[in-house]
Structures are given as structure tokens and as C-alpha cells.
Tab-separated table of C-alpha atoms in Angstrom:
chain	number	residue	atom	x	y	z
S	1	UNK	CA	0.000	0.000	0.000
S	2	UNK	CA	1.273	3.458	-0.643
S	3	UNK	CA	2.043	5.823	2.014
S	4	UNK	CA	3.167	9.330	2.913
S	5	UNK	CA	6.162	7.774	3.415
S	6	UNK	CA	7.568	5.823	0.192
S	7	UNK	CA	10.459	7.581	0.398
S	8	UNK	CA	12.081	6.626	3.883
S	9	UNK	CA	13.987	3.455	3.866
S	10	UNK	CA	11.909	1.360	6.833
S	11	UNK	CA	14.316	-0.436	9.000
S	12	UNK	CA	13.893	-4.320	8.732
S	13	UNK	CA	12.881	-5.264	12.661
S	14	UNK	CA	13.467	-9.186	13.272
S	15	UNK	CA	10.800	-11.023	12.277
S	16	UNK	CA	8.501	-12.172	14.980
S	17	UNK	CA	6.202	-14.800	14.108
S	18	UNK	CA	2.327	-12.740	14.173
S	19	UNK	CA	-0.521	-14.724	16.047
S	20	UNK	CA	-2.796	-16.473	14.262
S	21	UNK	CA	-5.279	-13.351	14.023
S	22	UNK	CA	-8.682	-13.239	11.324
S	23	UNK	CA	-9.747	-10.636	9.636
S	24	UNK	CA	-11.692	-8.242	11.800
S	25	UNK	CA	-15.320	-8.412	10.748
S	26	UNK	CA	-17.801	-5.584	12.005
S	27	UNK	CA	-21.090	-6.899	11.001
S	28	UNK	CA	-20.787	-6.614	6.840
S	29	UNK	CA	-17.462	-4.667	6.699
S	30	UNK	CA	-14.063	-6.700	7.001
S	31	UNK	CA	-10.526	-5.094	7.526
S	32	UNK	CA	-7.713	-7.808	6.754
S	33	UNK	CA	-5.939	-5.879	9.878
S	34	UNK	CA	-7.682	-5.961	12.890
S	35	UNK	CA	-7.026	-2.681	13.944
S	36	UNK	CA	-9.348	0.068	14.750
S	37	UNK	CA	-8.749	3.824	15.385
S	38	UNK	CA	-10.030	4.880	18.546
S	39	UNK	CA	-12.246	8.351	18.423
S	40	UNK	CA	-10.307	11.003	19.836
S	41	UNK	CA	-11.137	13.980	20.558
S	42	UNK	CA	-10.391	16.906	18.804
S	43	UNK	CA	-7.566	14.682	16.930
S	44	UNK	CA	-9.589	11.854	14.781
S	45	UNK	CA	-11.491	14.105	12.189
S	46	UNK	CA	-11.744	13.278	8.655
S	47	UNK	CA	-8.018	15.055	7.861
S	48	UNK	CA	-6.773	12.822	10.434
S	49	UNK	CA	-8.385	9.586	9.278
S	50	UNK	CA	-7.420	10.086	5.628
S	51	UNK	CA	-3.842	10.853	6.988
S	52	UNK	CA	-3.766	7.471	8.652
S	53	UNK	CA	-5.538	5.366	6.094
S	54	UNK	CA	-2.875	6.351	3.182
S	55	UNK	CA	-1.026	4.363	5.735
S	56	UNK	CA	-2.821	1.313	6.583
S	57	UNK	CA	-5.874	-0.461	6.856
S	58	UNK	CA	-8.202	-0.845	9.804
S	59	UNK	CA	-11.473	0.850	11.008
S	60	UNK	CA	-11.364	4.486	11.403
S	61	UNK	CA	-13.480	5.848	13.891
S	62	UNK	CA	-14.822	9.413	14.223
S	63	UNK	CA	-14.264	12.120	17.283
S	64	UNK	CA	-17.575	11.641	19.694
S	65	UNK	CA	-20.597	12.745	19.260
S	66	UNK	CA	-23.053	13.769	21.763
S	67	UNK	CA	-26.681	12.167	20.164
S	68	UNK	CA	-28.725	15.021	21.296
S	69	UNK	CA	-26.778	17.121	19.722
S	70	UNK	CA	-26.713	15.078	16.241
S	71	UNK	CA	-30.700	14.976	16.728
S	72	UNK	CA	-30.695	18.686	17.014
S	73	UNK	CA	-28.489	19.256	13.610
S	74	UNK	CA	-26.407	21.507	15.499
S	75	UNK	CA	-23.361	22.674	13.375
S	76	UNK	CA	-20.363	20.763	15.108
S	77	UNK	CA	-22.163	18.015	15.240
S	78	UNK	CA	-22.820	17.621	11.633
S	79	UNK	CA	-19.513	18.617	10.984
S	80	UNK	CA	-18.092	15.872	12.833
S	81	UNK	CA	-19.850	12.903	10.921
S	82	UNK	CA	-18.751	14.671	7.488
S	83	UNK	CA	-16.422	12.074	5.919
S	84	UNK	CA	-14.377	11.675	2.862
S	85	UNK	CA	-16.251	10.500	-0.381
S	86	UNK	CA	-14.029	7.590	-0.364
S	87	UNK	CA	-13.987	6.755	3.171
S	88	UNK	CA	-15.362	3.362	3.551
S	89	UNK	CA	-16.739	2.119	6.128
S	90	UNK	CA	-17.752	5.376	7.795
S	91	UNK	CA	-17.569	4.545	11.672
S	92	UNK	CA	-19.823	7.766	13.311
S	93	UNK	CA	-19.241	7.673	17.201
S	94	UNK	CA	-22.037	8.525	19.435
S	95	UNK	CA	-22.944	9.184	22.987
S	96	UNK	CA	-25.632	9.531	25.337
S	97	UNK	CA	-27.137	8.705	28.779
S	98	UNK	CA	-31.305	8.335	27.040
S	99	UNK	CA	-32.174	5.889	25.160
S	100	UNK	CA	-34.756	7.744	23.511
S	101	UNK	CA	-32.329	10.027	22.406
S	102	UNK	CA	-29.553	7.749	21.361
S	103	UNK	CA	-32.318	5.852	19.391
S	104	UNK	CA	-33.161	8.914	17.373
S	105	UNK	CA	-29.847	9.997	16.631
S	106	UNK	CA	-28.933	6.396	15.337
S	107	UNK	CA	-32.160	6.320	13.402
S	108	UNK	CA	-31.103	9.619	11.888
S	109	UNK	CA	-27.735	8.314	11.120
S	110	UNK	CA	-28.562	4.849	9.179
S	111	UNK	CA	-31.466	6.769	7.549
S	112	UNK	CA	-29.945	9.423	5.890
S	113	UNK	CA	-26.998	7.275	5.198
S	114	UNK	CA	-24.474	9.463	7.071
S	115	UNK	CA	-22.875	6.158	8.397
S	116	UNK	CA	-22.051	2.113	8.136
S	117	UNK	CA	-21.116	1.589	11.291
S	118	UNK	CA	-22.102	2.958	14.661
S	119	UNK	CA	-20.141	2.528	17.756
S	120	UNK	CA	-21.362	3.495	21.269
S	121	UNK	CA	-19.054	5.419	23.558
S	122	UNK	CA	-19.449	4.125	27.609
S	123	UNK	CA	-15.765	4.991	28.149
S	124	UNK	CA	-14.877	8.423	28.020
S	125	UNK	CA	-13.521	9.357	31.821
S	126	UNK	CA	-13.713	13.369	31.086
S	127	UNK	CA	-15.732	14.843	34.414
S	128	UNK	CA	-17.761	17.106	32.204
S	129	UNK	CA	-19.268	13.741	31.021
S	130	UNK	CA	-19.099	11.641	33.538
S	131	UNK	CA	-20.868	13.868	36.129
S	132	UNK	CA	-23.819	13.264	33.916
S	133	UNK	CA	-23.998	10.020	34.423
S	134	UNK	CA	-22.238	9.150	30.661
S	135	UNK	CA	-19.164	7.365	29.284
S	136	UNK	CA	-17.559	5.253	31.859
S	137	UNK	CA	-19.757	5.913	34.470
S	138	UNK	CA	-22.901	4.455	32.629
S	139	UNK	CA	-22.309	0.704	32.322
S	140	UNK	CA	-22.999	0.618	36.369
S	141	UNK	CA	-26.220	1.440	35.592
S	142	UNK	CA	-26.882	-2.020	34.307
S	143	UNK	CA	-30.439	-1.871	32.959
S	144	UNK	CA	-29.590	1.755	31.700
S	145	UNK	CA	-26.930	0.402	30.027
S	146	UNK	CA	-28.572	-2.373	28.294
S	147	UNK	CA	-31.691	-0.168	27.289
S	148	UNK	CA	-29.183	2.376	25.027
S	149	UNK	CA	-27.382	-0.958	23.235
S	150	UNK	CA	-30.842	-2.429	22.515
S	151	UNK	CA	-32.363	0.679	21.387
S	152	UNK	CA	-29.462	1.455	19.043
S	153	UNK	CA	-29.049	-1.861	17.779
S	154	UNK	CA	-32.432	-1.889	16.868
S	155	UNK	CA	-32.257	1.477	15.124
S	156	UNK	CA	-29.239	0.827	13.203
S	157	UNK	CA	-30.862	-2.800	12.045
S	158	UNK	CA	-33.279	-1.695	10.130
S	159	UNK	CA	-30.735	-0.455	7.284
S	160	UNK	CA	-28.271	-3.140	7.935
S	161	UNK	CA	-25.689	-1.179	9.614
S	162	UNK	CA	-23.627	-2.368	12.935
S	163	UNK	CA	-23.305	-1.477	16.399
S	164	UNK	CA	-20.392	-1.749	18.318
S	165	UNK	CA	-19.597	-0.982	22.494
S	166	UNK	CA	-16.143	0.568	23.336
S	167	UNK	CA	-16.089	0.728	27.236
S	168	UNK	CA	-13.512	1.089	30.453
S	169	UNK	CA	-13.163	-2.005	33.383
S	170	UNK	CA	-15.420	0.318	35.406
S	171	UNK	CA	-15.889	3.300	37.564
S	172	UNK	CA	-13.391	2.205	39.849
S	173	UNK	CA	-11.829	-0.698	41.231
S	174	UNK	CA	-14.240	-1.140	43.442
S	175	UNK	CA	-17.099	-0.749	40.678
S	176	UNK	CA	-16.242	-3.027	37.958
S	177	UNK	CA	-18.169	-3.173	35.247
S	178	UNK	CA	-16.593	-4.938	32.190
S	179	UNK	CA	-17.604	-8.469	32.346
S	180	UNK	CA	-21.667	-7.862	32.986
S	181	UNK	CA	-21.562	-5.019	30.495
S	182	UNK	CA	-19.953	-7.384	27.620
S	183	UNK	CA	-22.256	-9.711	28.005
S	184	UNK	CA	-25.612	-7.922	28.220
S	185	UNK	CA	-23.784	-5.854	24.734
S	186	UNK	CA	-23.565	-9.035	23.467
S	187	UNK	CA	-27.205	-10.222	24.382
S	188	UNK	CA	-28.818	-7.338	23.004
S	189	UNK	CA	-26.872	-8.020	19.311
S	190	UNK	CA	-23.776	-6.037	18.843
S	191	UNK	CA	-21.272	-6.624	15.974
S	192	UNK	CA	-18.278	-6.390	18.689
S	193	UNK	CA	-17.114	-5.604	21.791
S	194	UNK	CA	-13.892	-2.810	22.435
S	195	UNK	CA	-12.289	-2.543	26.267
S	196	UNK	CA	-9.716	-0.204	27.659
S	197	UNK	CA	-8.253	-2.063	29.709
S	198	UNK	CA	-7.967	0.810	32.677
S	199	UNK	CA	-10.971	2.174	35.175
S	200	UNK	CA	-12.145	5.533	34.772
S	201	UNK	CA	-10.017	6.487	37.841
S	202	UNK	CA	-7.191	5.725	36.465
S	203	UNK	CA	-7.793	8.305	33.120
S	204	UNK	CA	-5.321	7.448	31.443
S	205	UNK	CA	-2.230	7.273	33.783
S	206	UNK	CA	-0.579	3.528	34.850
S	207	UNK	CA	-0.607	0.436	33.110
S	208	UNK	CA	-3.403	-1.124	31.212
S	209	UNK	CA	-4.799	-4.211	32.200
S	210	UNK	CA	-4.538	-6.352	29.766
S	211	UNK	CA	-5.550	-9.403	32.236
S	212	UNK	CA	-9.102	-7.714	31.892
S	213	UNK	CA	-9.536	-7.798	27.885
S	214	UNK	CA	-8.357	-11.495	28.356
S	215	UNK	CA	-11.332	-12.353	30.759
S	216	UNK	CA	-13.575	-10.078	28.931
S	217	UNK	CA	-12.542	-12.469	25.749
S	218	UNK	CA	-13.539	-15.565	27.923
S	219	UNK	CA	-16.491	-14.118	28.707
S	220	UNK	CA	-18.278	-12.513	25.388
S	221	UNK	CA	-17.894	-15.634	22.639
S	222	UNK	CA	-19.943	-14.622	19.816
S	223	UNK	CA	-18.691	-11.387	18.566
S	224	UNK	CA	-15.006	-10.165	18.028
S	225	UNK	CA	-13.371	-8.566	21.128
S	226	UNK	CA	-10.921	-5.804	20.748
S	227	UNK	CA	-8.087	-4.674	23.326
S	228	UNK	CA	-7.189	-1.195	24.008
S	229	UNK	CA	-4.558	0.738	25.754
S	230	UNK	CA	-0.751	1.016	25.687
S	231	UNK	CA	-0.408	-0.166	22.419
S	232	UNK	CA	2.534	2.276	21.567
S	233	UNK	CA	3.927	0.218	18.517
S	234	UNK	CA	3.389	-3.316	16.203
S	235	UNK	CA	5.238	-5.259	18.608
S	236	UNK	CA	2.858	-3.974	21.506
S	237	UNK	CA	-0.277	-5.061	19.581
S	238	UNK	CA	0.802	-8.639	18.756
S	239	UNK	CA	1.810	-8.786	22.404
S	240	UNK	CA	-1.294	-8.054	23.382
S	241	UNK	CA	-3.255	-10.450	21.111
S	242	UNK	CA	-1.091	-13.505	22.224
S	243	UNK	CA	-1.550	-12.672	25.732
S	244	UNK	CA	-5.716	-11.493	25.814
S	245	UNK	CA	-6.508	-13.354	23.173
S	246	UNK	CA	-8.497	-10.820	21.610
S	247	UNK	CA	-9.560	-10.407	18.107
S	248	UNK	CA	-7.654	-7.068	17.283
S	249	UNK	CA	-6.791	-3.795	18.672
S	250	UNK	CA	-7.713	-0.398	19.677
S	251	UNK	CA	-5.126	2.082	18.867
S	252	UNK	CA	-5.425	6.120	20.042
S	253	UNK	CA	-3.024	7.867	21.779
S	254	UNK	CA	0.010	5.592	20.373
S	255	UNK	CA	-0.090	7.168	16.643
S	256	UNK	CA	-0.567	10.567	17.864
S	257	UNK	CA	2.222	12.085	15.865
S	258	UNK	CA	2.732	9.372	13.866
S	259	UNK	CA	-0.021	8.044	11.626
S	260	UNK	CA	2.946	5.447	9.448
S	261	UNK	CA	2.119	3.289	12.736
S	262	UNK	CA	-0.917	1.802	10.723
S	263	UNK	CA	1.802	0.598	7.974
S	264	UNK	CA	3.831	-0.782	10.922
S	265	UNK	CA	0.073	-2.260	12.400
S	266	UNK	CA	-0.405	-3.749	8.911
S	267	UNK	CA	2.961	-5.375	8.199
S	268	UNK	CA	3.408	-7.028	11.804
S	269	UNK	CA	-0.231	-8.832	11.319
S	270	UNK	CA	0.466	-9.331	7.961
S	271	UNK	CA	3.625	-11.140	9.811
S	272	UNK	CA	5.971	-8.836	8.007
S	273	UNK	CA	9.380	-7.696	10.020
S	274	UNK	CA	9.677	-4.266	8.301
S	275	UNK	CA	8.498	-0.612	10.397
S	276	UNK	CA	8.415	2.754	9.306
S	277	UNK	CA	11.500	4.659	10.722
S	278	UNK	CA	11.149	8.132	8.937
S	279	UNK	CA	13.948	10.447	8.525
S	280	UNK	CA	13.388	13.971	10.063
S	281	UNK	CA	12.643	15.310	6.400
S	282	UNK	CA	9.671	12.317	6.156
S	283	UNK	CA	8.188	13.803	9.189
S	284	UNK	CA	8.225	17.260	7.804
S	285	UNK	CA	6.554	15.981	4.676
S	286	UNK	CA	3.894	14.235	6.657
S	287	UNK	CA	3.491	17.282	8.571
S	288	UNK	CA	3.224	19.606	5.855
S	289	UNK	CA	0.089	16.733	4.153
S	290	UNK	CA	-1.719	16.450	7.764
S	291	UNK	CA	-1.723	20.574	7.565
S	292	UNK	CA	-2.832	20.840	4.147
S	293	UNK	CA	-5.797	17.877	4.969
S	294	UNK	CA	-6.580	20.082	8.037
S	295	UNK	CA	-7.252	23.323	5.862
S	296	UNK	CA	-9.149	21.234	3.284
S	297	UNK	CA	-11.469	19.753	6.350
S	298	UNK	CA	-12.591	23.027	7.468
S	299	UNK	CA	-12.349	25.246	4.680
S	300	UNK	CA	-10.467	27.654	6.571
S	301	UNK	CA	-6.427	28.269	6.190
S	302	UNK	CA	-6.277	29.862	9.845
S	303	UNK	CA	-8.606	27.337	11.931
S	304	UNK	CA	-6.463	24.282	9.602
S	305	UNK	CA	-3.241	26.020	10.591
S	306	UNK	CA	-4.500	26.428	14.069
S	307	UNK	CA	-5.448	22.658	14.335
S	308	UNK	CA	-2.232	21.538	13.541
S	309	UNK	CA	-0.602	23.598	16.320
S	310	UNK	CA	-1.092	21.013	18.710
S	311	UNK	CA	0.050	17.518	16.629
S	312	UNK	CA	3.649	19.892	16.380
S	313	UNK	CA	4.959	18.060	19.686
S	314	UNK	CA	4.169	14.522	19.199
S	315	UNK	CA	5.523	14.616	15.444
S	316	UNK	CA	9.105	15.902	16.190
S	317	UNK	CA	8.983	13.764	19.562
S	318	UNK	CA	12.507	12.215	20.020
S	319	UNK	CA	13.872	14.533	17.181
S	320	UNK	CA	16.773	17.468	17.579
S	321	UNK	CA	14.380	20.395	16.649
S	322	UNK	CA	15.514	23.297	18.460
S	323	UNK	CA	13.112	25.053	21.185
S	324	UNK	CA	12.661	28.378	19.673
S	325	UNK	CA	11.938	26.570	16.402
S	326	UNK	CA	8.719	24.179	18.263
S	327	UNK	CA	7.506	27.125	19.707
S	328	UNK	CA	7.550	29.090	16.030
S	329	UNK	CA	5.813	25.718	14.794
S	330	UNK	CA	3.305	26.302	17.115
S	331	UNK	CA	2.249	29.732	16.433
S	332	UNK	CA	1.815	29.484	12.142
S	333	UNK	CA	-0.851	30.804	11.300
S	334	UNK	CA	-0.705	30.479	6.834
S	335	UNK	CA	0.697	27.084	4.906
S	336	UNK	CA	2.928	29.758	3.826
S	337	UNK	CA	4.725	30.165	6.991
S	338	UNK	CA	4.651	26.061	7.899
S	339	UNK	CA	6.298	25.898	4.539
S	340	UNK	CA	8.854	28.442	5.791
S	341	UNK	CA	9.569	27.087	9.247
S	342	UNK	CA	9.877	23.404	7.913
S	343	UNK	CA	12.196	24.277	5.377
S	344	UNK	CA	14.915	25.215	8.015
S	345	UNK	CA	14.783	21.570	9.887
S	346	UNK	CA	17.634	19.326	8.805
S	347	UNK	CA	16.043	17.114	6.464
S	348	UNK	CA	18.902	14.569	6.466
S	349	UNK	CA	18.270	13.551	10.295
S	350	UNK	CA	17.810	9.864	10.646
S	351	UNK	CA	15.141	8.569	13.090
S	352	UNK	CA	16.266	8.948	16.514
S	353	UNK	CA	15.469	5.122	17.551
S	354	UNK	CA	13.773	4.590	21.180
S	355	UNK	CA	13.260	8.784	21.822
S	356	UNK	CA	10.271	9.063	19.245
S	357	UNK	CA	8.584	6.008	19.728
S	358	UNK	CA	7.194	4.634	22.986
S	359	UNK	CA	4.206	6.586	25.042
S	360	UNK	CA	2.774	9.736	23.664
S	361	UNK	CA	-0.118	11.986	24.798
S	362	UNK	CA	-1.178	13.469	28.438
S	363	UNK	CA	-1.333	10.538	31.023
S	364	UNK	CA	-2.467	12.341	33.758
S	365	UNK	CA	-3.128	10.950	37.379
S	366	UNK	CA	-5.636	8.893	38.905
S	367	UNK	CA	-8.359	10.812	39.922
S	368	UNK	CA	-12.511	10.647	42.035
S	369	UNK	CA	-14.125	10.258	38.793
S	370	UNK	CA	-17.102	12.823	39.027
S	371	UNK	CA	-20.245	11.677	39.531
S	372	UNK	CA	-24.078	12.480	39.752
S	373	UNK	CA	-25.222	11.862	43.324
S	374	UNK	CA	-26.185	8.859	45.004
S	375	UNK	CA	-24.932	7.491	41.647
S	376	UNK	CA	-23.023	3.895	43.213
S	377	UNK	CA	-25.658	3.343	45.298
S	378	UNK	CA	-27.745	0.829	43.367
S	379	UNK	CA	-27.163	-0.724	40.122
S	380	UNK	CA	-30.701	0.851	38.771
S	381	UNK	CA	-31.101	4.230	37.577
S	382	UNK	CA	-33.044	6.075	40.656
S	383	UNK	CA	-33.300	8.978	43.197
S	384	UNK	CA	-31.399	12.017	42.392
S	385	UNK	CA	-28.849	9.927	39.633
S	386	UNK	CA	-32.299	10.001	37.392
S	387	UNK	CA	-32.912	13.482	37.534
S	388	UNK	CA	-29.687	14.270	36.477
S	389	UNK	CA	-29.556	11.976	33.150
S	390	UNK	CA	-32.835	13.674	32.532
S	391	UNK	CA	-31.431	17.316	32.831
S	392	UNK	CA	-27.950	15.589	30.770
S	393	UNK	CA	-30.394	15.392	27.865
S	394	UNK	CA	-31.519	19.118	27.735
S	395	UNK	CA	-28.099	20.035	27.001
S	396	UNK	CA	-26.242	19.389	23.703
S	397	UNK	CA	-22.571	20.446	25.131
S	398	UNK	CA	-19.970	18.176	24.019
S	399	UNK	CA	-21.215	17.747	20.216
């Protein structure tokens, strides 16, 4: 497959023997790597995506979407299930603590054909949403829980078009989650089943637990199960098959900076020893394409240049780029002035080895996930937790 990156020589890595791994099948679609781009934020728009499938192949998911804002047609939302005319399947994200609401927005979805494939967020940890009683503080609400995947998959059915869960272990240690949540997911008919393997107290910081995606895989049989978290590299994902089990991978916060880990993805699985090591001119070049996809996306040279600002860290990660000139980078303003800035780096630098690959991205600390009231008190959605899902759906922040 072509890439951004033709040009760089990839250093041959000793070959390690891939894991017997299928093709990743999501109701109708099939990638022949079983890899899947995990929505992100602010990150994993359609200049993004395109960026990382001229590298590989996999599932490409779209940033979140809050459902009652899709349902109301607000402008960000709309502009966050735009996709390329070629993008195939389109994978819309959605959110939402009502099934009522979730249900319309995934009826609007598969009926206006905005989308093939609809996955279901239950594991964002940010407080704004889980103080409403959303992402990874839903799934404790068990019969909650189970209403939104039934009432989505039964939207999304009637065109054809696949659901899929991505969740967290739980609220806490103490308030695990995973295990009953993949199986009623799995009851109520969805294509497949994705788990970070880390609580919502943890955010992002410590290890995954990978332990968890392999007992989640013992206990959901019917439909693929993906593992996510601290897959930094290739060698990280077939670890984490071997030892889980699972049926692919979840990758975010590992090609932040560099979207030629999807070429790496695609060669290990394909059980190929070879990996993308890109010169410091490569990276300029793929910096200078995400930039240009970024002002194509929104139309807009200043809000494109603007976007880029904050990839600038993560792509020369590991590289000799001098202070003053990262700090320039992120302040441009015009392609112009990218064009200018990159056009002083030393494009003969070699890739730095272990400083630009390994863990990217804010880890944070653990942290008292924020809650509605009374919320771990019982399982069912009552008292003061269900009068603040019901005021969650008046407000279409976060879409």
C-alpha cells in the first residue's frame, strides 16, 4: 500500500512470528488488519483519518458525538460525521445517557446514510461527562446500560448497519463493570465488543490491564473482542493479542504524531518484520500533508493552521528540533509560513530510535471520577442519579 512515506527506507525489525489473528469483521465490513482507530477527541477528524488510512488499513473511527446534539443538527455536530467521499466504512461515534435520544440519533444516522457503522461510547472518563452520568460511568447502571445498546441496535438494524460498544473495566476498582456489560452488549446483538483495559479512575495514567480484555474475551464468545490501551507500537499489539486473546486492537493515543504506525500495524499482522522509521525530512513531509488535509477539512487556512498547532509536539517527539523553532511551529498561522519554518529543519536527520517512539499523549493521574449523586448506590437508575440523566439530555454540550 502506498504511504506518505515511500520515500524513507523502513528499518527491517526481526521477524517475529504474528498470532494467528482473522480478519476483523464488524457486522458486513471486514478489515484484513484488525485494527481500529479509537475516536479522539479533537484529533480523529476526517483530515486525520485520511492521513492514517494512506497508511494502513483498519477501522477508522470518528471524534464523539453527543446524540442530542446530532438529533438537534447543530453545526459541530454535523460537521463531525462529514467524511471523505471515499472513506469506507464510515464509523460515526455517538454518545448519550437516554435511550430515547440515542435511538433517534442512530435512526437519523442509518437513515440518511451518514454512516455504516455505529459505535457506542461508555468509556470516556472526562468529568464534564461523567458527572452526567455518561461514558464510563454508565455501564454501572446495568439496565440503563442495556436499554441504550438495545435501542441502538435496533435502530441501526433496520438499514443493515452495525453497532459496536467501546467501554472502560469500570468506575473504579471497586465498581467493575466490564464483564456484565460485555455480556448484556452481546445479548442485546452487537457486531463487537472494544475494552480499555484501565478504570475511569485511572484516566489514562498507569498500566493497562490487559488481564481484563483477556477475561472479557472468555467471557463474550460470539462477537469479536478488541483490546485497548498502551499499544505504543506493532510489537505492543501482537503482544497483546497472544496474551488477551483478543480479536484485534484499539489504537489512540500511540499514533498521535505518527499516523505510518498503521503501515507498521499492517505489516506485523500481515507477519511482516519491516516498520516505518522516517527520517526527520519524512516527518516534515507528513506534517506539511496532515496541515494541508486540516485546511481542506474546514475550509479555513487559519482554523487548519490552528489545528495543527497542537500535533507539532508529538511529530518531532525524540527529534533534535531546536526550542525556539517548536515554539515558532506552534504559532503558524498560513501554509505559507509552515512551509517556511519546515524548510529550516535538517532534512537529512535519521530517526532517533527509542526517543520518538514509545508513550505519547497526556497521562495524567488517577483521579474521584465525578459523579451524579447517590450514583453507586444501586445498580438501577433512581433517586437524584435520574434526575440528572434527565437534565444531561436538555443540554447538547460536548457535540
Amino acid at each position: 500500500m502506498s504511504t506518505a512515506l515511500d520515500a524513507a527506507a523502513p528499518v527491517g525489525a526481526p521477524a517475529t512470528p504474528a498470532p494467528a489473528v482473522a480478519p476483523l469483521r464488524i457486522g458486513p465490513h471486514v478489515s484484513a488488519t484488525p485494527v481500529v482507530l479509537a475516536p479522539m477527541a479533537g484529533v480523529t477528524n476526517a483530515a486525520f483519518r485520511r492521513l492514517c488510512r494512506e497508511h494502513g488499513r483498519g477501522f477508522y473511527v470518528s471524534e464523539m458525538t453527543t446524540s442530542r446534539a446530532l438529533v438537534e443538527r447543530t453545526p459541530e455536530s454535523m460537521r463531525l460525521v462529514t467524511f471523505d467521499p471515499d472513506e469506507h466504512p464510515r464509523s460515526v461515534q455517538l454518545y448519550g445517557v437516554d435511550p430515547a435520544t440515542v435511538a433517534a440519533a442512530v435512526r437519523m444516522v442509518v437513515s440518511e446514510g451518514l454512516a455504516d457503522h455505529v459505535d457506542l461510547n461508555f468509556g470516556c472518563p472526562v468529568p464534564k461527562v461523567t458527572r452526567k452520568g455518561g461514558g464510563a460511568a454508565l455501564p454501572w447502571k446495568s439496565s440503563l446500560f442495556a436499554a441504550i445498546v438495545r435501542a441502538a441496535v435496533t435502530e441501526a438494524a433496520r438499514e443493515g448497519v452495525p453497532v459496536t460498544v467501546k467501554m472502560r473495566k469500570g468506575v473504579d476498582e471497586d465498581h467493575l463493570t466490564h464483564l456484565d456489560a460485555g455480556r448484556a452488549a452481546e445479548a442485546e446483538g452487537v457486531a463487537a465488543v472494544a475494552l480499555h483495559g484501565r478504570t475511569a479512575a485511572q484516566h489514562y495514567s498507569g498500566q493497562a490491564d490487559w488481564d481484563a480484555i483477556a477475561r472479557l474475551k472468555e467471557a463474550v464468545t460470539s462477537v469479536p473482542v478488541l483490546g485497548n490501551g498502551d499499544v505504543w507500537s506493532a510489537e505492543d499489539a501482537l503482544e497483546m493479542v497472544r496474551r488477551t486473546g483478543c480479536d484485534g486492537v484499539v489504537v489512540g493515543r500511540g499514533c498521535l504524531g505518527r499516523p505510518w504506525l498503521f503501515a507498521d500495524l499492517e505489516a506485523a499482522f500481515a507477519g511482516r518484520g519491516e516498520r516505518v522509521r522516517p527520517g526527520l525530512g519524512q516527518v516534515a513531509a507528513t506534517v506539511r500533508r496532515h496541515a494541508e488535509l486540516l485546511v481542506e477539512h474546514y475550509g479555513d487556512e487559519l482554523k487548519g493552521c490552528r489545528d495543527i498547532r497542537k500535533h507539532i509536539a508529538w511529530y518531532f517527539k525524540g527529534y533534535v528540533v531546536g526550542g525556539d523553532l517548536r515554539a515558532r511551529l506552534g504559532l503558524v498561522d498560513t501554509l505559507a509560513a509552515l512551509d517556511e519554518l519546515l524548510a529550516t529543519l535538517d532534512a537529512d536527520q535519521l530517526h532517533p530510535g527509542a526517543g520518538a517512539e514509545g508513550p505519547r499523549g497526556r497521562a495524567g493521574s488517577p483521579q474521584r471520577v465525578a459523579l451524579p449523586e447517590g450514583w453507586l448506590e444501586d445498580r438501577e437508575l433512581c433517586g437524584a442519579a435520574l434526575d440528572v440523566v434527565r437534565q444531561a439530555e436538555l443540554s447538547v454540550s460536548g457535540g
